[in-house]
PDB file of C-alpha atoms in Angstrom:
ATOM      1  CA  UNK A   1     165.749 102.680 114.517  1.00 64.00           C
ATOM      2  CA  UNK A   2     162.673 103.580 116.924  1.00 81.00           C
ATOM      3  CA  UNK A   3     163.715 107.289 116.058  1.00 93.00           C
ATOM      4  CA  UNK A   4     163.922 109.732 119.459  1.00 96.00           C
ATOM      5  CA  UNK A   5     161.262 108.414 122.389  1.00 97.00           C
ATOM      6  CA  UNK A   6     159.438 110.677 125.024  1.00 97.00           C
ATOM      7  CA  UNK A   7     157.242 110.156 127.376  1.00 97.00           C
ATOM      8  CA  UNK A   8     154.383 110.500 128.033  1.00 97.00           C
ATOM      9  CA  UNK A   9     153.028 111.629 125.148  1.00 96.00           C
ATOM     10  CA  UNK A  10     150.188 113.995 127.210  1.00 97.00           C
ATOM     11  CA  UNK A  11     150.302 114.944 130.641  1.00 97.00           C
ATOM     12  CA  UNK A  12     147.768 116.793 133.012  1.00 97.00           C
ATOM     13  CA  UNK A  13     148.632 117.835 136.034  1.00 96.00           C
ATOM     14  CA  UNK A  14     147.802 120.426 138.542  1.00 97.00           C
ATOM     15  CA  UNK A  15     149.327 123.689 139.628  1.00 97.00           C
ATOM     16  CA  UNK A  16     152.198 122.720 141.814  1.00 96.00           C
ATOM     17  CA  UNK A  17     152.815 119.495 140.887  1.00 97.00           C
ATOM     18  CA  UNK A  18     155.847 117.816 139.848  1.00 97.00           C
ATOM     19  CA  UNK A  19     156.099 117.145 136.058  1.00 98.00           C
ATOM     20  CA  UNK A  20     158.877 115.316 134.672  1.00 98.00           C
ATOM     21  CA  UNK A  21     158.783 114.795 131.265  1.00 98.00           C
ATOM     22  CA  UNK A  22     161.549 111.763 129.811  1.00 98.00           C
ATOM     23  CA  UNK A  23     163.680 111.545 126.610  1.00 98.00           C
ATOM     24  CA  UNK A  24     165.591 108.641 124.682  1.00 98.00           C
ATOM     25  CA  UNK A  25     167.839 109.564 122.383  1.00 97.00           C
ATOM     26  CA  UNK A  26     168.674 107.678 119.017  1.00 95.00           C
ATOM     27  CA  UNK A  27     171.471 105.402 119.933  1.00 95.00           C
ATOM     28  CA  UNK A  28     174.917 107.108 119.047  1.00 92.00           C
ATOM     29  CA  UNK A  29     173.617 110.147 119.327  1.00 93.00           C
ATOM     30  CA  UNK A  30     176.299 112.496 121.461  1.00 92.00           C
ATOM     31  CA  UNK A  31     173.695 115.674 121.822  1.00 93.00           C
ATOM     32  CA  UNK A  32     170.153 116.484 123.196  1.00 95.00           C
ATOM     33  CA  UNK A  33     168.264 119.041 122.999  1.00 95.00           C
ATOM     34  CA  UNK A  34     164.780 120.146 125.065  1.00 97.00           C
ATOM     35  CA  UNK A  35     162.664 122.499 123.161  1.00 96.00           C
ATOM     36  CA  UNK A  36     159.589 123.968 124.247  1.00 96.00           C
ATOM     37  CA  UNK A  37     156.859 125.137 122.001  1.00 94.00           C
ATOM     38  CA  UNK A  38     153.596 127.441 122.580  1.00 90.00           C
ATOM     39  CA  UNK A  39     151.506 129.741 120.245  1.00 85.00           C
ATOM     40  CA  UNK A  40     153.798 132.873 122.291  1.00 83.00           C
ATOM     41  CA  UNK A  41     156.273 132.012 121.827  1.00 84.00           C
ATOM     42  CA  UNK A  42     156.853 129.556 119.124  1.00 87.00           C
ATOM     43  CA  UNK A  43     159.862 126.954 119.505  1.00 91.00           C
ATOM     44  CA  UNK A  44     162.618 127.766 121.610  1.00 92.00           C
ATOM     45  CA  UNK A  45     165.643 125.806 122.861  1.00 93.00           C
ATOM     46  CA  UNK A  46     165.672 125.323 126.608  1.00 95.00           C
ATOM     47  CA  UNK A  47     168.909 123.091 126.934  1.00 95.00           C
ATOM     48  CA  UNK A  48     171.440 121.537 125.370  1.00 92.00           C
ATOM     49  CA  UNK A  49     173.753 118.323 126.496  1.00 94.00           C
ATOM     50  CA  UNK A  50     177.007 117.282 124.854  1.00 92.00           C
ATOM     51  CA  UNK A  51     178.342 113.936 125.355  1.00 93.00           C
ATOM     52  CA  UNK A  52     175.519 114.013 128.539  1.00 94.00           C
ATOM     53  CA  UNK A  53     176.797 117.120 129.780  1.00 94.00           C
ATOM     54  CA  UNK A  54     174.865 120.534 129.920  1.00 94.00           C
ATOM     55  CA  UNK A  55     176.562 122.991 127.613  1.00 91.00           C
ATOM     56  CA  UNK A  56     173.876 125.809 127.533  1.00 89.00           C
ATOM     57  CA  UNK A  57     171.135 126.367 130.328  1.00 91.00           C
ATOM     58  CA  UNK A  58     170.725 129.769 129.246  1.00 89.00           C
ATOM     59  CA  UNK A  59     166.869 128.620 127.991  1.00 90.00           C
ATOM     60  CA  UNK A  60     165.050 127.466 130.585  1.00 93.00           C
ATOM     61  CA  UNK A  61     162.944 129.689 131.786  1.00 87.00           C
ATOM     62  CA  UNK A  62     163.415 129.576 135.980  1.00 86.00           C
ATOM     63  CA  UNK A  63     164.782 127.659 138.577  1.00 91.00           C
ATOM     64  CA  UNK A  64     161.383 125.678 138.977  1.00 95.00           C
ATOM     65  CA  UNK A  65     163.008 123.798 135.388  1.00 97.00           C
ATOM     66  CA  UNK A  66     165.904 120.950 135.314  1.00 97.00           C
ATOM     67  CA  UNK A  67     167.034 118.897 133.005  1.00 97.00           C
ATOM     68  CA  UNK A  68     169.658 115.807 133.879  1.00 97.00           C
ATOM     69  CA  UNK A  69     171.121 113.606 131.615  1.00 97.00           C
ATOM     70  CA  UNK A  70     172.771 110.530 133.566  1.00 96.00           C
ATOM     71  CA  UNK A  71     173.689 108.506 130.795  1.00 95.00           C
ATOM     72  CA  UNK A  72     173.928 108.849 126.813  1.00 94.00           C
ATOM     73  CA  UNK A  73     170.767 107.116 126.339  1.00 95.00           C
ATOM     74  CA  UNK A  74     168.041 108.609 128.920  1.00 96.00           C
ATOM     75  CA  UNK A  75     167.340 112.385 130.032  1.00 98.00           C
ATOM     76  CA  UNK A  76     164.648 114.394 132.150  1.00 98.00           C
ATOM     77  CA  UNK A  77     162.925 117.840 132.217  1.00 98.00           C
ATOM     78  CA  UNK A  78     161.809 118.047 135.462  1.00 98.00           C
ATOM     79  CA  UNK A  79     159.205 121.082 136.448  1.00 97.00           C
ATOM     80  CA  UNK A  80     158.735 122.169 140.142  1.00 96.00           C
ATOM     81  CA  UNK A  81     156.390 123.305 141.098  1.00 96.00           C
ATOM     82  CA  UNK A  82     154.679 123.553 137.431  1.00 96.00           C
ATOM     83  CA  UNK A  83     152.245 126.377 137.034  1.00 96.00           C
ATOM     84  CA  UNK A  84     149.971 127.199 134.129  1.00 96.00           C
ATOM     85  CA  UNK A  85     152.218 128.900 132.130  1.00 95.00           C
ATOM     86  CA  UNK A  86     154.241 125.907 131.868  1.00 96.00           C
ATOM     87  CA  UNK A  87     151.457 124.343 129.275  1.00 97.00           C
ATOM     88  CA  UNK A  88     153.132 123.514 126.046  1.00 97.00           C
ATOM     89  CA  UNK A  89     154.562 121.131 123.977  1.00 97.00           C
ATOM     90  CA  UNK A  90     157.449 119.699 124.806  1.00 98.00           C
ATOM     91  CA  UNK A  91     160.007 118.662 122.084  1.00 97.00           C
ATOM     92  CA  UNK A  92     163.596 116.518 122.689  1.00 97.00           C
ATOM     93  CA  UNK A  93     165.677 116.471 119.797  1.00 95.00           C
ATOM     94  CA  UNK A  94     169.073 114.309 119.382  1.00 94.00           C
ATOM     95  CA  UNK A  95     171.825 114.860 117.088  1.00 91.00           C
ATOM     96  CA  UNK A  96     174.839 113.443 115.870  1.00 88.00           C
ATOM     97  CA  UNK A  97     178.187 115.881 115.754  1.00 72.00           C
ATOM     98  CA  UNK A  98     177.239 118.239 112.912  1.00 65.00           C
ATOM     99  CA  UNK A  99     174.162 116.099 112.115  1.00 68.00           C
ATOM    100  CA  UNK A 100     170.917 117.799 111.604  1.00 85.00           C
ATOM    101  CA  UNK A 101     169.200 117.156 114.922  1.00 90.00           C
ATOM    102  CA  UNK A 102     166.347 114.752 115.146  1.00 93.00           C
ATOM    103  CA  UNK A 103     162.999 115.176 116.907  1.00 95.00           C
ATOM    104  CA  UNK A 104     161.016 113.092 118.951  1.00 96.00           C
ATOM    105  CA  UNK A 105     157.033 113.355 118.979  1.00 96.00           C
ATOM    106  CA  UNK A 106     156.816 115.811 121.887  1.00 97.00           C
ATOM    107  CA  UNK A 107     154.655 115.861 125.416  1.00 98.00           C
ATOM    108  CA  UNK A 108     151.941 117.436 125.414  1.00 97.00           C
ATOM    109  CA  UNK A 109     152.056 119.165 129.047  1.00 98.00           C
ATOM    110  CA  UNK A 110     148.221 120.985 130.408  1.00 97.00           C
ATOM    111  CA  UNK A 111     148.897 122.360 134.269  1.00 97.00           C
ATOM    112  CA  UNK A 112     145.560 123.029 135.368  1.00 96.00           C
TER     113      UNK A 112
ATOM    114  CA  UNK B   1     163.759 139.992 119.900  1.00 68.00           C
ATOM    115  CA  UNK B   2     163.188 137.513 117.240  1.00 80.00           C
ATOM    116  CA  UNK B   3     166.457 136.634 115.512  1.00 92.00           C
ATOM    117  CA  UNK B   4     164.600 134.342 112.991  1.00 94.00           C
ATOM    118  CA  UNK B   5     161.667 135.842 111.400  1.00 94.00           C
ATOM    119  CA  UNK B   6     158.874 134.120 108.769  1.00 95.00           C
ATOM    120  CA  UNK B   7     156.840 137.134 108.209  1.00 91.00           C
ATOM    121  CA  UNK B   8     154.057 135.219 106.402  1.00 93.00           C
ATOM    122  CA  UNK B   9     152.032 132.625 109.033  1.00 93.00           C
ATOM    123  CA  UNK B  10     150.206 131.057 106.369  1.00 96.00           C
ATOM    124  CA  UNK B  11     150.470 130.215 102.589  1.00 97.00           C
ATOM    125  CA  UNK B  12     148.025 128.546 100.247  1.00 97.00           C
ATOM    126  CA  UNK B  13     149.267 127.306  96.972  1.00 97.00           C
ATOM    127  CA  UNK B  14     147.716 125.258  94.435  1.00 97.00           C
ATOM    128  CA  UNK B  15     148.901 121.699  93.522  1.00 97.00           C
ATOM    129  CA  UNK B  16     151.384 121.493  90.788  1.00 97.00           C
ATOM    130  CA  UNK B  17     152.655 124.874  91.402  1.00 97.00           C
ATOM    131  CA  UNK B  18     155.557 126.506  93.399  1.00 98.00           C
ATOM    132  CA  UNK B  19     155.363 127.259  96.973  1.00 98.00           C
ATOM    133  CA  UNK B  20     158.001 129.728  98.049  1.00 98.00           C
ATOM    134  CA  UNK B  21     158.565 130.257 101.939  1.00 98.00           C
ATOM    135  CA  UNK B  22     160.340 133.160 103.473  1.00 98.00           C
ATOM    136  CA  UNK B  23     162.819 133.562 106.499  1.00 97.00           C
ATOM    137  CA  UNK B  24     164.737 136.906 107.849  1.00 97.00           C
ATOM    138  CA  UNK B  25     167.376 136.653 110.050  1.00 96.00           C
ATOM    139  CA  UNK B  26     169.605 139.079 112.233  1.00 95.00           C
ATOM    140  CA  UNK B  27     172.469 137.481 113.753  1.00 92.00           C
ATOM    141  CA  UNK B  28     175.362 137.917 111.589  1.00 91.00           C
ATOM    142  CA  UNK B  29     176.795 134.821 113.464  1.00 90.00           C
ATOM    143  CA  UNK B  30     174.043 132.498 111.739  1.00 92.00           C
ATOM    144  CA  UNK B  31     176.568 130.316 109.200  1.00 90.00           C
ATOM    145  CA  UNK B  32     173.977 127.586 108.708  1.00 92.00           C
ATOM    146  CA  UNK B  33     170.717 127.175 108.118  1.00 94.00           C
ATOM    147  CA  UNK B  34     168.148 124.793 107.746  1.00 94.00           C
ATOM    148  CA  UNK B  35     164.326 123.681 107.449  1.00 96.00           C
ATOM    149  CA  UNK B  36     162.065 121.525 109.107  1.00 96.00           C
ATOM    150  CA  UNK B  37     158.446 120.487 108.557  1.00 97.00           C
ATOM    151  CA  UNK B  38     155.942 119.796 111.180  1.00 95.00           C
ATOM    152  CA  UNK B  39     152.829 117.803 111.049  1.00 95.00           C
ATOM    153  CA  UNK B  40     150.277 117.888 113.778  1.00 91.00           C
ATOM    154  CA  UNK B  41     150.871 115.498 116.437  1.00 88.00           C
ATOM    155  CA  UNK B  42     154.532 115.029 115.487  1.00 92.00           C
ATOM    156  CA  UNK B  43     157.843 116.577 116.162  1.00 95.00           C
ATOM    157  CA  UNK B  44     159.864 118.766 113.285  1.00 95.00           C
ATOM    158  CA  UNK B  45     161.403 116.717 110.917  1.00 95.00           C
ATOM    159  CA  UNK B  46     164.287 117.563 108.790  1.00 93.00           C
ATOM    160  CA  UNK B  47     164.069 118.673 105.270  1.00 96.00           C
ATOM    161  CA  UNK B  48     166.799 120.736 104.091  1.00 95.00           C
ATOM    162  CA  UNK B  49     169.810 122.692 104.990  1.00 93.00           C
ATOM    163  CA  UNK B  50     172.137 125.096 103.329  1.00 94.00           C
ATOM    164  CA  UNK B  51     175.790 126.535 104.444  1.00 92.00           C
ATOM    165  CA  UNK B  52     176.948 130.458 104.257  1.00 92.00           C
ATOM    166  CA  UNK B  53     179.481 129.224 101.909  1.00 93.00           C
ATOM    167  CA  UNK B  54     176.314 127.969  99.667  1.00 94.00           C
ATOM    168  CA  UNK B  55     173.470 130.237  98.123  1.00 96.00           C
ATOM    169  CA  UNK B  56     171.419 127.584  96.833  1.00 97.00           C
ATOM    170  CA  UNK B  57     171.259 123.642  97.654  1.00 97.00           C
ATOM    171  CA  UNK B  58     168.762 121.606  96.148  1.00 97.00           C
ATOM    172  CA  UNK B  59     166.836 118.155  96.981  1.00 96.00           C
ATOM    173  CA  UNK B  60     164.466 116.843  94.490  1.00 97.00           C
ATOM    174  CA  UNK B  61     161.549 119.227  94.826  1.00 97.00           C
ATOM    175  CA  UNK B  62     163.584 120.878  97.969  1.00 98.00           C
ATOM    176  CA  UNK B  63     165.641 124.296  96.947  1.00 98.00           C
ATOM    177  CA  UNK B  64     166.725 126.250  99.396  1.00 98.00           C
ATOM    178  CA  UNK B  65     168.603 129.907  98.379  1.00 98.00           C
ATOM    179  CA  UNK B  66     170.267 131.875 100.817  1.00 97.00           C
ATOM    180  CA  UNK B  67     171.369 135.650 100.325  1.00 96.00           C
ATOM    181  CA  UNK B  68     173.994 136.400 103.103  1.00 95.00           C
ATOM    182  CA  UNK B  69     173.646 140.230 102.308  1.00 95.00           C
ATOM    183  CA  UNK B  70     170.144 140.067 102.801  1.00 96.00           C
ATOM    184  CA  UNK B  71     170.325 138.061 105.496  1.00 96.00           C
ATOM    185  CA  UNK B  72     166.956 135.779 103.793  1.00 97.00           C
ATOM    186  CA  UNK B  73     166.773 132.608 103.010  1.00 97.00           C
ATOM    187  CA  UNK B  74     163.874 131.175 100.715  1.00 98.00           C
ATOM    188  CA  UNK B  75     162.547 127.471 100.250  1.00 98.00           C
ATOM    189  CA  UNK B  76     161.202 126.837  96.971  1.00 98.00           C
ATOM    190  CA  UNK B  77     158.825 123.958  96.704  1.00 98.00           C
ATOM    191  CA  UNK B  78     158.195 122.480  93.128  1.00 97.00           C
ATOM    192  CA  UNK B  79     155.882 121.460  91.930  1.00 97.00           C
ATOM    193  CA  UNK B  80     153.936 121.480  95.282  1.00 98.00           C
ATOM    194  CA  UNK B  81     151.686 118.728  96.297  1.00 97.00           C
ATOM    195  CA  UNK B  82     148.844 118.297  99.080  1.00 96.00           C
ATOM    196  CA  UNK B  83     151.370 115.830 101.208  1.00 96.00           C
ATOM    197  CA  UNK B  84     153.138 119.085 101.781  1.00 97.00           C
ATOM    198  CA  UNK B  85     150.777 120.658 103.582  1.00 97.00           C
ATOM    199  CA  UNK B  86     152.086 121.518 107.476  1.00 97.00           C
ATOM    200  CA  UNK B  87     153.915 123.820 109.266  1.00 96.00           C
ATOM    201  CA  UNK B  88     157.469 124.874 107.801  1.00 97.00           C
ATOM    202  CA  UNK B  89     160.234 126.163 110.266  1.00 96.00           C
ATOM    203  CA  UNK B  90     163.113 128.062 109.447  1.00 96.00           C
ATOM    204  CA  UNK B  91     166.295 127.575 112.183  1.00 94.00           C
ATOM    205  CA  UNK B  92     169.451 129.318 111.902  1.00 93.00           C
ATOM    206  CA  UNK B  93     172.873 128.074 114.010  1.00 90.00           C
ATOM    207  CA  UNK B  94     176.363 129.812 114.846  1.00 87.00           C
ATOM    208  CA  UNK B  95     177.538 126.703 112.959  1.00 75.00           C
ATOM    209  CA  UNK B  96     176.405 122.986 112.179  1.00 67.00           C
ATOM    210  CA  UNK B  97     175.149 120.576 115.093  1.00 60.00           C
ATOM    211  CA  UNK B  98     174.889 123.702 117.009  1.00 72.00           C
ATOM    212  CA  UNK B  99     171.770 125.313 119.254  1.00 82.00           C
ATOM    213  CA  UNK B 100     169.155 126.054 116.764  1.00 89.00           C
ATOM    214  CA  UNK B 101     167.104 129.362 116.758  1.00 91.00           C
ATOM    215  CA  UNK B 102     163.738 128.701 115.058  1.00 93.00           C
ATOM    216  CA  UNK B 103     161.110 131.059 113.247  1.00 94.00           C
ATOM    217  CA  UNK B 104     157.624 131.190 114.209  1.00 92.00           C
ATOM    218  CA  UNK B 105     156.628 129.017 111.540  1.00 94.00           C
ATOM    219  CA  UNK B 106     154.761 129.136 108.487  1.00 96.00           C
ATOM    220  CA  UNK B 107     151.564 127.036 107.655  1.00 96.00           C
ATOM    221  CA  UNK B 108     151.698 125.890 103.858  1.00 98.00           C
ATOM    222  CA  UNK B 109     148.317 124.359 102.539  1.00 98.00           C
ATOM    223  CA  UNK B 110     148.164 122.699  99.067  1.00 97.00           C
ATOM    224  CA  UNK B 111     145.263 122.344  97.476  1.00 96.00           C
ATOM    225  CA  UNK B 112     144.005 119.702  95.090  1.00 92.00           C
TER     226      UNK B 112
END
């Protein structure tokens, strides 16, 4: 199993640029997870998808974040506009039921 | 306000002995808890997790102890080695497979 798969891995981009950041989950997984980590803030959930639908937004920070999940095996974070605040790590996690949940290697997001 | 707490950022220990790492919590909803370890570059990974109907679950040279009245939980690492060395979060959920709330992390270093 090729564990939980983001991409890209870094990404630089410039205040006010799109940023989407991508997620594959471990096959059979039925829940994802976006987690966002800084030194301020430390790790914190942003959203959470059951079965591919959202169950709890209540994390992301501002309307300028989405997240979609079309299918059980591919989901987005999607920043607009981003702004420099928005530099972080960014972690997706999958689980299975009442499975611990399983993280990917993160994107490393710098908005200039 | 910080519902998971790890008061101490960083611990050194020397190899062979016992590391012991600290978390606080404040939600009285928390039923399960559980531990991750981070290397740089990588996401959390799993390492051990422990019930509210539990106070102490072990895993080799994993022990976790939890103390509901308290509201702390404690991971005992023994005998510690320099592998072990990286960044050790606490999370706490309503219940298992849940949203995770993490701690800010503590950095363990083991030295030879």
């Amino acid at each position: 199993d090729a564990g939980v798969i983001q991409s890209p891995r870094h990404e630089v981009t410039e205040m006010g640029q799109e940023v989407t950041l991508r997620c594959k989950p471990i096959s059979g997984h039925n829940s994802l997870f976006w987690y966002r980590q800084t030194m301020m803030r430390g790790l914190e959930l942003l959203i959470y998808f059951n079965n591919n639908v959202p169950i709890d937004d209540s994390g992301m920070p501002e309307d300028r974040f989405s997240a979609k999940m079309p299918n059980a095996s591919f989901s987005t974070l999607k920043i607009q506009p981003s702004e420099p605040r928005d530099s972080a790590v960014y972690f997706c996690a999958s689980s299975l039921s009442s499975d611990e949940q399983f993280f990917g290697p993160g994107t490393r997001l710098t908005v200039l | 306000d910080q519902q998971v707490k790890q008061n101490s950022p960083s611990l050194s220990v020397q190899e062979g002995r016992i590391s012991i790492l600290n978390c606080d919590y404040t939600n009285s909803m928390f039923d399960y808890f559980l531990w991750y370890k981070k290397y740089p570059a990588e996401g959390p990974t799993f390492l051990i997790s422990i019930s509210s109907i539990k106070d102490k679950n072990e895993d080799g040279r994993f022990t976790v102890f939890l103390n509901k009245s308290a509201k702390h939980l404690s991971l005992h690492i023994v005998p510690s080695q320099p592998g072990d060395s990286a960044v050790y979060f606490c999370a706490a959920s309503p219940n298992a497979g849940n949203m995770l709330t993490f701690g800010g992390g503590t950095r363990l270093m083991v030295k030879p």
